[in-house]
């Protein structure tokens, strides 16, 4: 988070103040509890070459009786532009539809966040809504929001990820 704070705090609504180590630990514990309660699925992607976390992602706020969820991600600054967001979102979509039986996975981006918009386009999400001033940035500016969804894994690009030892 230290390395990437400037990029996180530009777009992520929770990033209005830097968390302390204690706050991070509390958030991880809450995330684990939400996972156990089936309220959230957090994942961290580790670069095998460096052992460093490069992406934080997940299926958020699942509604199991529909079933549907949202998806989101943030990429370490030094790892941006290397395809981690696209690849992990592609893999999570396959997991959501094929393993969890999801019927809908939603995603959104704030106007101006072209990196997220590019991932959404590459993965074939369907445009659903434009919300004027529909989200706010950490600096409390209201900006337009674009919302999308996918309803199956059909047509996703092939996965290029390599699993296991290098």
PDB file of C-alpha atoms in Angstrom:
ATOM      1  CA  UNK A   1       0.000   0.000   0.000  1.00  0.00           C
ATOM      2  CA  UNK A   2       2.873   2.380   0.746  1.00  0.00           C
ATOM      3  CA  UNK A   3       4.274   2.058  -2.781  1.00  0.00           C
ATOM      4  CA  UNK A   4       0.859   2.350  -4.399  1.00  0.00           C
ATOM      5  CA  UNK A   5      -0.944   4.802  -2.143  1.00  0.00           C
ATOM      6  CA  UNK A   6      -1.027   7.614  -4.748  1.00  0.00           C
ATOM      7  CA  UNK A   7      -2.735   5.405  -7.323  1.00  0.00           C
ATOM      8  CA  UNK A   8      -5.087   3.758  -4.800  1.00  0.00           C
ATOM      9  CA  UNK A   9      -6.100   7.074  -3.280  1.00  0.00           C
ATOM     10  CA  UNK A  10      -6.959   8.486  -6.697  1.00  0.00           C
ATOM     11  CA  UNK A  11      -9.819   6.017  -7.292  1.00  0.00           C
ATOM     12  CA  UNK A  12     -10.732   3.845  -4.289  1.00  0.00           C
ATOM     13  CA  UNK A  13     -13.336   5.430  -2.020  1.00  0.00           C
ATOM     14  CA  UNK A  14     -11.931   3.770   1.119  1.00  0.00           C
ATOM     15  CA  UNK A  15      -8.483   5.276   0.454  1.00  0.00           C
ATOM     16  CA  UNK A  16      -9.071   8.704   1.959  1.00  0.00           C
ATOM     17  CA  UNK A  17      -6.529   8.177   4.761  1.00  0.00           C
ATOM     18  CA  UNK A  18      -3.518   5.883   4.946  1.00  0.00           C
ATOM     19  CA  UNK A  19      -4.221   2.900   7.166  1.00  0.00           C
ATOM     20  CA  UNK A  20      -1.870   2.017   9.965  1.00  0.00           C
ATOM     21  CA  UNK A  21      -0.402  -1.442  10.382  1.00  0.00           C
ATOM     22  CA  UNK A  22      -2.946  -2.028  13.164  1.00  0.00           C
ATOM     23  CA  UNK A  23      -5.830  -0.916  10.916  1.00  0.00           C
ATOM     24  CA  UNK A  24      -4.572  -3.194   8.130  1.00  0.00           C
ATOM     25  CA  UNK A  25      -4.490  -6.134  10.530  1.00  0.00           C
ATOM     26  CA  UNK A  26      -8.033  -5.321  11.667  1.00  0.00           C
ATOM     27  CA  UNK A  27      -9.201  -5.159   8.033  1.00  0.00           C
ATOM     28  CA  UNK A  28      -7.584  -8.520   7.236  1.00  0.00           C
ATOM     29  CA  UNK A  29      -9.256 -10.096  10.269  1.00  0.00           C
ATOM     30  CA  UNK A  30     -12.622  -8.608   9.234  1.00  0.00           C
ATOM     31  CA  UNK A  31     -12.042  -9.862   5.683  1.00  0.00           C
ATOM     32  CA  UNK A  32     -11.342 -13.365   6.961  1.00  0.00           C
ATOM     33  CA  UNK A  33     -14.521 -13.258   9.066  1.00  0.00           C
ATOM     34  CA  UNK A  34     -16.522 -12.081   6.037  1.00  0.00           C
ATOM     35  CA  UNK A  35     -15.021 -14.957   4.024  1.00  0.00           C
ATOM     36  CA  UNK A  36     -15.988 -17.514   6.658  1.00  0.00           C
ATOM     37  CA  UNK A  37     -19.504 -16.027   6.758  1.00  0.00           C
ATOM     38  CA  UNK A  38     -19.642 -16.181   2.912  1.00  0.00           C
ATOM     39  CA  UNK A  39     -20.061 -12.383   2.740  1.00  0.00           C
ATOM     40  CA  UNK A  40     -16.920 -11.649   0.699  1.00  0.00           C
ATOM     41  CA  UNK A  41     -14.133 -13.468  -1.145  1.00  0.00           C
ATOM     42  CA  UNK A  42     -10.787 -11.653  -0.999  1.00  0.00           C
ATOM     43  CA  UNK A  43      -7.769 -12.882  -2.936  1.00  0.00           C
ATOM     44  CA  UNK A  44      -4.189 -11.677  -3.145  1.00  0.00           C
ATOM     45  CA  UNK A  45      -2.026 -12.449  -6.164  1.00  0.00           C
ATOM     46  CA  UNK A  46       1.686 -12.975  -5.508  1.00  0.00           C
ATOM     47  CA  UNK A  47       4.358 -12.523  -8.178  1.00  0.00           C
ATOM     48  CA  UNK A  48       6.273 -15.820  -8.139  1.00  0.00           C
ATOM     49  CA  UNK A  49       9.485 -14.118  -9.265  1.00  0.00           C
ATOM     50  CA  UNK A  50       9.606 -11.593  -6.412  1.00  0.00           C
ATOM     51  CA  UNK A  51       7.317 -13.095  -3.768  1.00  0.00           C
ATOM     52  CA  UNK A  52       5.574  -9.712  -3.535  1.00  0.00           C
ATOM     53  CA  UNK A  53       1.809  -9.186  -3.623  1.00  0.00           C
ATOM     54  CA  UNK A  54       0.881  -7.551  -6.924  1.00  0.00           C
ATOM     55  CA  UNK A  55      -2.925  -7.619  -6.975  1.00  0.00           C
ATOM     56  CA  UNK A  56      -5.731  -7.566  -4.444  1.00  0.00           C
ATOM     57  CA  UNK A  57      -9.035  -8.696  -5.877  1.00  0.00           C
ATOM     58  CA  UNK A  58     -12.202 -10.555  -5.065  1.00  0.00           C
ATOM     59  CA  UNK A  59     -15.864 -11.307  -5.461  1.00  0.00           C
ATOM     60  CA  UNK A  60     -17.632  -8.839  -3.223  1.00  0.00           C
ATOM     61  CA  UNK A  61     -21.016  -8.763  -1.519  1.00  0.00           C
ATOM     62  CA  UNK A  62     -22.311 -12.007  -2.986  1.00  0.00           C
ATOM     63  CA  UNK A  63     -26.051 -12.570  -2.992  1.00  0.00           C
ATOM     64  CA  UNK A  64     -26.160 -16.339  -2.862  1.00  0.00           C
ATOM     65  CA  UNK A  65     -29.866 -16.866  -3.541  1.00  0.00           C
ATOM     66  CA  UNK A  66     -29.663 -15.097  -6.936  1.00  0.00           C
ATOM     67  CA  UNK A  67     -26.539 -15.837  -7.137  1.00  0.00           C
ATOM     68  CA  UNK A  68     -24.640 -12.661  -8.043  1.00  0.00           C
ATOM     69  CA  UNK A  69     -21.617 -10.675  -6.884  1.00  0.00           C
ATOM     70  CA  UNK A  70     -19.487  -7.670  -7.665  1.00  0.00           C
ATOM     71  CA  UNK A  71     -15.841  -7.828  -8.627  1.00  0.00           C
ATOM     72  CA  UNK A  72     -13.008  -5.411  -8.002  1.00  0.00           C
ATOM     73  CA  UNK A  73      -9.234  -5.159  -7.961  1.00  0.00           C
ATOM     74  CA  UNK A  74      -6.277  -2.964  -7.178  1.00  0.00           C
ATOM     75  CA  UNK A  75      -2.788  -3.460  -8.580  1.00  0.00           C
ATOM     76  CA  UNK A  76       0.529  -2.588  -6.945  1.00  0.00           C
ATOM     77  CA  UNK A  77       1.981   0.482  -8.674  1.00  0.00           C
ATOM     78  CA  UNK A  78       5.166  -1.282  -9.847  1.00  0.00           C
ATOM     79  CA  UNK A  79       3.051  -4.094 -11.334  1.00  0.00           C
ATOM     80  CA  UNK A  80       0.531  -1.936 -13.202  1.00  0.00           C
ATOM     81  CA  UNK A  81       0.306  -2.382 -16.952  1.00  0.00           C
ATOM     82  CA  UNK A  82       1.444  -6.026 -16.826  1.00  0.00           C
ATOM     83  CA  UNK A  83      -2.006  -7.613 -17.206  1.00  0.00           C
ATOM     84  CA  UNK A  84      -2.567  -8.682 -13.590  1.00  0.00           C
ATOM     85  CA  UNK A  85      -6.006  -7.038 -13.346  1.00  0.00           C
ATOM     86  CA  UNK A  86      -7.208  -8.528 -16.636  1.00  0.00           C
ATOM     87  CA  UNK A  87      -5.851 -12.003 -15.932  1.00  0.00           C
ATOM     88  CA  UNK A  88      -7.106 -12.236 -12.342  1.00  0.00           C
ATOM     89  CA  UNK A  89     -10.536 -10.859 -13.270  1.00  0.00           C
ATOM     90  CA  UNK A  90     -10.743 -13.364 -16.126  1.00  0.00           C
ATOM     91  CA  UNK A  91      -9.885 -16.206 -13.707  1.00  0.00           C
ATOM     92  CA  UNK A  92     -12.348 -14.944 -11.075  1.00  0.00           C
ATOM     93  CA  UNK A  93     -15.134 -14.720 -13.647  1.00  0.00           C
ATOM     94  CA  UNK A  94     -14.531 -18.336 -14.635  1.00  0.00           C
ATOM     95  CA  UNK A  95     -14.572 -19.339 -10.961  1.00  0.00           C
ATOM     96  CA  UNK A  96     -17.719 -17.316 -10.273  1.00  0.00           C
ATOM     97  CA  UNK A  97     -19.697 -18.782 -13.180  1.00  0.00           C
ATOM     98  CA  UNK A  98     -18.261 -22.290 -13.436  1.00  0.00           C
ATOM     99  CA  UNK A  99     -17.566 -23.211  -9.804  1.00  0.00           C
ATOM    100  CA  UNK A 100     -19.939 -20.992  -7.821  1.00  0.00           C
ATOM    101  CA  UNK A 101     -22.813 -20.976 -10.305  1.00  0.00           C
ATOM    102  CA  UNK A 102     -23.141 -17.192 -10.364  1.00  0.00           C
ATOM    103  CA  UNK A 103     -25.702 -15.755 -12.761  1.00  0.00           C
ATOM    104  CA  UNK A 104     -24.367 -12.184 -12.702  1.00  0.00           C
ATOM    105  CA  UNK A 105     -21.053 -10.512 -11.882  1.00  0.00           C
ATOM    106  CA  UNK A 106     -21.038  -6.722 -11.806  1.00  0.00           C
ATOM    107  CA  UNK A 107     -18.202  -4.217 -12.065  1.00  0.00           C
ATOM    108  CA  UNK A 108     -18.016  -0.432 -12.261  1.00  0.00           C
ATOM    109  CA  UNK A 109     -15.474   2.326 -12.788  1.00  0.00           C
ATOM    110  CA  UNK A 110     -15.329   6.027 -12.129  1.00  0.00           C
ATOM    111  CA  UNK A 111     -15.099   8.391 -15.070  1.00  0.00           C
ATOM    112  CA  UNK A 112     -11.443   8.977 -15.835  1.00  0.00           C
ATOM    113  CA  UNK A 113     -10.217   5.611 -14.563  1.00  0.00           C
ATOM    114  CA  UNK A 114      -9.124   4.442 -17.980  1.00  0.00           C
ATOM    115  CA  UNK A 115      -7.064   1.497 -16.674  1.00  0.00           C
ATOM    116  CA  UNK A 116     -10.162  -0.113 -15.142  1.00  0.00           C
ATOM    117  CA  UNK A 117     -12.254   0.755 -18.195  1.00  0.00           C
ATOM    118  CA  UNK A 118      -9.698  -1.059 -20.398  1.00  0.00           C
ATOM    119  CA  UNK A 119      -9.907  -4.239 -18.280  1.00  0.00           C
ATOM    120  CA  UNK A 120     -13.706  -4.146 -18.456  1.00  0.00           C
ATOM    121  CA  UNK A 121     -13.630  -3.767 -22.266  1.00  0.00           C
ATOM    122  CA  UNK A 122     -11.042  -6.557 -22.727  1.00  0.00           C
ATOM    123  CA  UNK A 123     -13.226  -8.966 -20.764  1.00  0.00           C
ATOM    124  CA  UNK A 124     -16.444  -8.237 -22.638  1.00  0.00           C
ATOM    125  CA  UNK A 125     -18.593  -6.883 -19.823  1.00  0.00           C
ATOM    126  CA  UNK A 126     -21.962  -5.529 -20.972  1.00  0.00           C
ATOM    127  CA  UNK A 127     -22.621  -1.848 -20.319  1.00  0.00           C
ATOM    128  CA  UNK A 128     -25.621  -1.407 -18.046  1.00  0.00           C
ATOM    129  CA  UNK A 129     -25.751   2.112 -16.630  1.00  0.00           C
ATOM    130  CA  UNK A 130     -24.324   5.579 -16.516  1.00  0.00           C
ATOM    131  CA  UNK A 131     -24.863   7.370 -13.223  1.00  0.00           C
ATOM    132  CA  UNK A 132     -24.232  11.099 -13.214  1.00  0.00           C
ATOM    133  CA  UNK A 133     -22.139  11.821 -10.105  1.00  0.00           C
ATOM    134  CA  UNK A 134     -22.783   8.183  -9.133  1.00  0.00           C
ATOM    135  CA  UNK A 135     -19.606   7.709  -7.125  1.00  0.00           C
ATOM    136  CA  UNK A 136     -17.146   9.788  -5.195  1.00  0.00           C
ATOM    137  CA  UNK A 137     -13.393   9.767  -5.040  1.00  0.00           C
ATOM    138  CA  UNK A 138     -11.316   9.778  -1.857  1.00  0.00           C
ATOM    139  CA  UNK A 139     -10.927  13.555  -2.151  1.00  0.00           C
ATOM    140  CA  UNK A 140     -14.769  13.659  -1.887  1.00  0.00           C
ATOM    141  CA  UNK A 141     -15.328  14.810  -5.482  1.00  0.00           C
ATOM    142  CA  UNK A 142     -18.449  13.299  -7.042  1.00  0.00           C
ATOM    143  CA  UNK A 143     -17.802  11.813 -10.497  1.00  0.00           C
ATOM    144  CA  UNK A 144     -19.777   9.889 -13.063  1.00  0.00           C
ATOM    145  CA  UNK A 145     -19.990   6.117 -12.683  1.00  0.00           C
ATOM    146  CA  UNK A 146     -20.176   3.473 -15.410  1.00  0.00           C
ATOM    147  CA  UNK A 147     -21.634   0.072 -14.474  1.00  0.00           C
ATOM    148  CA  UNK A 148     -21.277  -3.231 -16.331  1.00  0.00           C
ATOM    149  CA  UNK A 149     -22.062  -6.916 -15.860  1.00  0.00           C
ATOM    150  CA  UNK A 150     -21.326 -10.349 -17.269  1.00  0.00           C
ATOM    151  CA  UNK A 151     -23.792 -13.216 -17.185  1.00  0.00           C
ATOM    152  CA  UNK A 152     -21.555 -16.156 -18.145  1.00  0.00           C
ATOM    153  CA  UNK A 153     -17.975 -17.057 -18.983  1.00  0.00           C
ATOM    154  CA  UNK A 154     -18.643 -17.437 -22.719  1.00  0.00           C
ATOM    155  CA  UNK A 155     -16.202 -15.561 -24.920  1.00  0.00           C
ATOM    156  CA  UNK A 156     -13.628 -14.782 -22.237  1.00  0.00           C
ATOM    157  CA  UNK A 157     -10.066 -14.671 -23.557  1.00  0.00           C
ATOM    158  CA  UNK A 158      -7.847 -17.650 -22.853  1.00  0.00           C
ATOM    159  CA  UNK A 159      -6.031 -17.537 -19.523  1.00  0.00           C
ATOM    160  CA  UNK A 160      -2.286 -16.935 -19.721  1.00  0.00           C
ATOM    161  CA  UNK A 161      -1.617 -17.386 -16.004  1.00  0.00           C
ATOM    162  CA  UNK A 162       0.871 -20.035 -14.931  1.00  0.00           C
ATOM    163  CA  UNK A 163       0.125 -21.786 -11.626  1.00  0.00           C
ATOM    164  CA  UNK A 164       2.578 -23.490  -9.315  1.00  0.00           C
ATOM    165  CA  UNK A 165       6.353 -23.303  -8.957  1.00  0.00           C
ATOM    166  CA  UNK A 166       8.292 -21.128 -11.451  1.00  0.00           C
TER     167      UNK A 166
END
